[in-house]
Structures are given as structure tokens and as C-alpha cells.
Amino acid sequence: MATIEECRSALDKLSDTMQRAEGDVRDAAALDRSVSCHITDLDITFVGRMRGGRIEVHDTVPGPPPGKAEIRLSMTGDDLVALVGGELNFAKAWGSGRVKLHAGVRDLFQLRKLL
């Protein structure tokens, strides 16, 4: 089971990758939206903002997200680490329900380029 520190590190790595993106992926990464990532097996939520091509984590809170972020992810810590490490395909994980993503329709179209 991934630790809180490993999950935070994975989010930092994802943020760094987004910062270096180019083309359509960079456009998707440039969204300015509130974000939450609930790690189900640890029952914690990383809360922050996606802005300027980065994910800024502002807080880590126990339990499910305290508010309704514009982009909401939910998965196990191991799946987060595997996704960021390239060992788990996002589309397959989302389709099978291992990863849950909730966002507005317009944001989903932009995020598909990123994910």
C-alpha cells in the first residue's frame, strides 16, 4: 500500500510533467480549476488547484473531499503511483472503475488530452 508521502510525491511528479508538456497537452494543463484527489485506501484527500500548468496541493485532509472541487479524482494510493509512473493506463483504469474522475463536460474534453 502506497504511503501518504508516496502519493504526495506522485502528485508532485505529475505536476512537474504537466509543467513540461507541449502542444494540446500543455493547453489542457493550463486549466485553472480547483482539484481534489481522494486516496480511498488511506482515506485522505489532497486538495488544491490546477493552475499555470501545475497542480498546487494546498492541504491534505482526512476522509473524503470537504468540498466539491471542479475536478475530482478518486483512487487507491497504489493506482495513483502506478498512473503517474506509467504502469497503469488511465483510460482502462477509468473504464473499469479503478479511477473515478468527475468534472464538467468541457473540462473532461480538455483533460482527456492530458490523461
Coordinates of C-alpha atoms in Angstrom, one line a residue:
M1 CA 0.0 0.0 0.0
A2 CA 1.4 3.4 -1.0
T3 CA 2.0 5.9 1.8
I4 CA 0.8 9.4 2.1
E5 CA 4.3 10.6 1.2
E6 CA 4.5 8.4 -1.9
C7 CA 1.1 9.7 -3.0
R8 CA 2.2 13.3 -2.5
S9 CA 5.4 12.6 -4.4
A10 CA 3.4 11.2 -7.3
L11 CA 1.2 14.3 -7.4
D12 CA 4.4 16.4 -7.4
K13 CA 5.8 14.3 -10.3
L14 CA 2.6 14.7 -12.2
S15 CA 2.7 18.4 -11.7
D16 CA 6.3 18.5 -13.0
T17 CA 5.3 16.5 -16.0
M18 CA 2.4 18.9 -16.7
Q19 CA 4.7 21.9 -16.5
R20 CA 7.0 20.4 -19.2
A21 CA 4.1 19.5 -21.6
E22 CA 3.8 20.9 -25.1
G23 CA 1.0 21.4 -27.6
D24 CA -2.5 20.2 -26.8
V25 CA -1.3 18.6 -23.6
R26 CA 0.0 22.0 -22.4
D27 CA -3.3 23.6 -23.3
A28 CA -5.1 21.0 -21.1
A29 CA -2.6 21.5 -18.3
A30 CA -3.2 25.3 -18.4
L31 CA -6.7 25.0 -16.9
D32 CA -7.4 27.0 -13.8
R33 CA -9.6 24.7 -11.6
S34 CA -10.0 23.6 -8.1
V35 CA -8.8 19.9 -7.7
S36 CA -9.2 17.1 -5.1
C37 CA -7.7 13.7 -5.2
H38 CA -9.2 11.2 -2.7
I39 CA -7.0 8.3 -1.9
T40 CA -9.5 5.7 -0.9
D41 CA -7.4 3.1 0.9
L42 CA -5.7 5.8 3.1
D43 CA -9.0 7.8 3.4
I44 CA -7.3 11.1 2.8
T45 CA -7.8 13.8 0.2
F46 CA -5.3 16.1 -1.4
V47 CA -6.9 19.5 -2.0
G48 CA -5.5 22.1 -4.3
R49 CA -5.6 24.0 -7.5
M50 CA -4.6 23.2 -11.1
R51 CA -3.2 26.5 -12.4
G52 CA -0.4 27.6 -14.7
G53 CA 0.3 24.1 -15.9
R54 CA 0.9 22.8 -12.4
I55 CA -1.0 21.1 -9.6
E56 CA -0.6 23.1 -6.3
V57 CA -1.6 20.9 -3.3
H58 CA -2.8 23.3 -0.6
D59 CA -3.9 20.8 2.0
T60 CA -4.2 17.1 3.0
V61 CA -7.4 16.3 4.9
P62 CA -8.7 13.2 6.4
G63 CA -11.7 11.5 4.7
P64 CA -13.5 12.4 1.5
P65 CA -13.2 15.9 0.0
P66 CA -14.5 18.6 2.3
G67 CA -16.0 20.5 -0.7
K68 CA -16.9 19.9 -4.3
A69 CA -13.8 20.7 -6.4
E70 CA -14.2 21.4 -10.1
I71 CA -12.0 18.4 -10.9
R72 CA -12.3 15.4 -8.6
L73 CA -10.3 12.2 -8.7
S74 CA -10.7 9.1 -6.5
M75 CA -8.4 6.0 -6.5
T76 CA -6.2 3.9 -4.3
G77 CA -2.7 5.2 -3.5
D78 CA -1.1 2.3 -5.4
D79 CA -3.2 3.3 -8.5
L80 CA -2.1 6.9 -8.2
V81 CA 1.6 5.9 -8.1
A82 CA 1.1 3.4 -11.0
L83 CA -0.7 6.0 -13.1
V84 CA 2.0 8.6 -12.7
G85 CA 4.7 6.1 -13.1
G86 CA 3.2 5.0 -16.5
E87 CA 2.4 1.4 -15.2
L88 CA -1.3 1.9 -15.3
N89 CA -3.3 3.1 -18.3
F90 CA -5.7 5.9 -17.3
A91 CA -8.4 5.1 -19.9
K92 CA -8.5 1.4 -18.8
A93 CA -8.4 2.3 -15.1
W94 CA -11.2 4.8 -15.6
G95 CA -13.3 2.5 -17.7
S96 CA -13.0 -0.3 -15.2
G97 CA -13.9 2.0 -12.2
R98 CA -10.5 1.8 -10.6
V99 CA -10.1 5.5 -11.1
K100 CA -13.0 7.9 -10.8
L101 CA -12.9 11.3 -12.4
H102 CA -15.6 13.9 -12.0
A103 CA -15.5 17.2 -13.9
G104 CA -17.7 19.3 -16.2
V105 CA -18.1 18.1 -19.8
R106 CA -15.8 20.9 -21.2
D107 CA -13.1 20.1 -18.6
L108 CA -13.4 16.3 -19.4
F109 CA -12.7 17.1 -23.1
Q110 CA -9.6 19.1 -22.2
L111 CA -8.4 16.6 -19.6
R112 CA -8.6 13.7 -22.0
K113 CA -5.6 15.2 -23.8
L114 CA -3.7 15.3 -20.5
L115 CA -4.6 11.9 -19.2

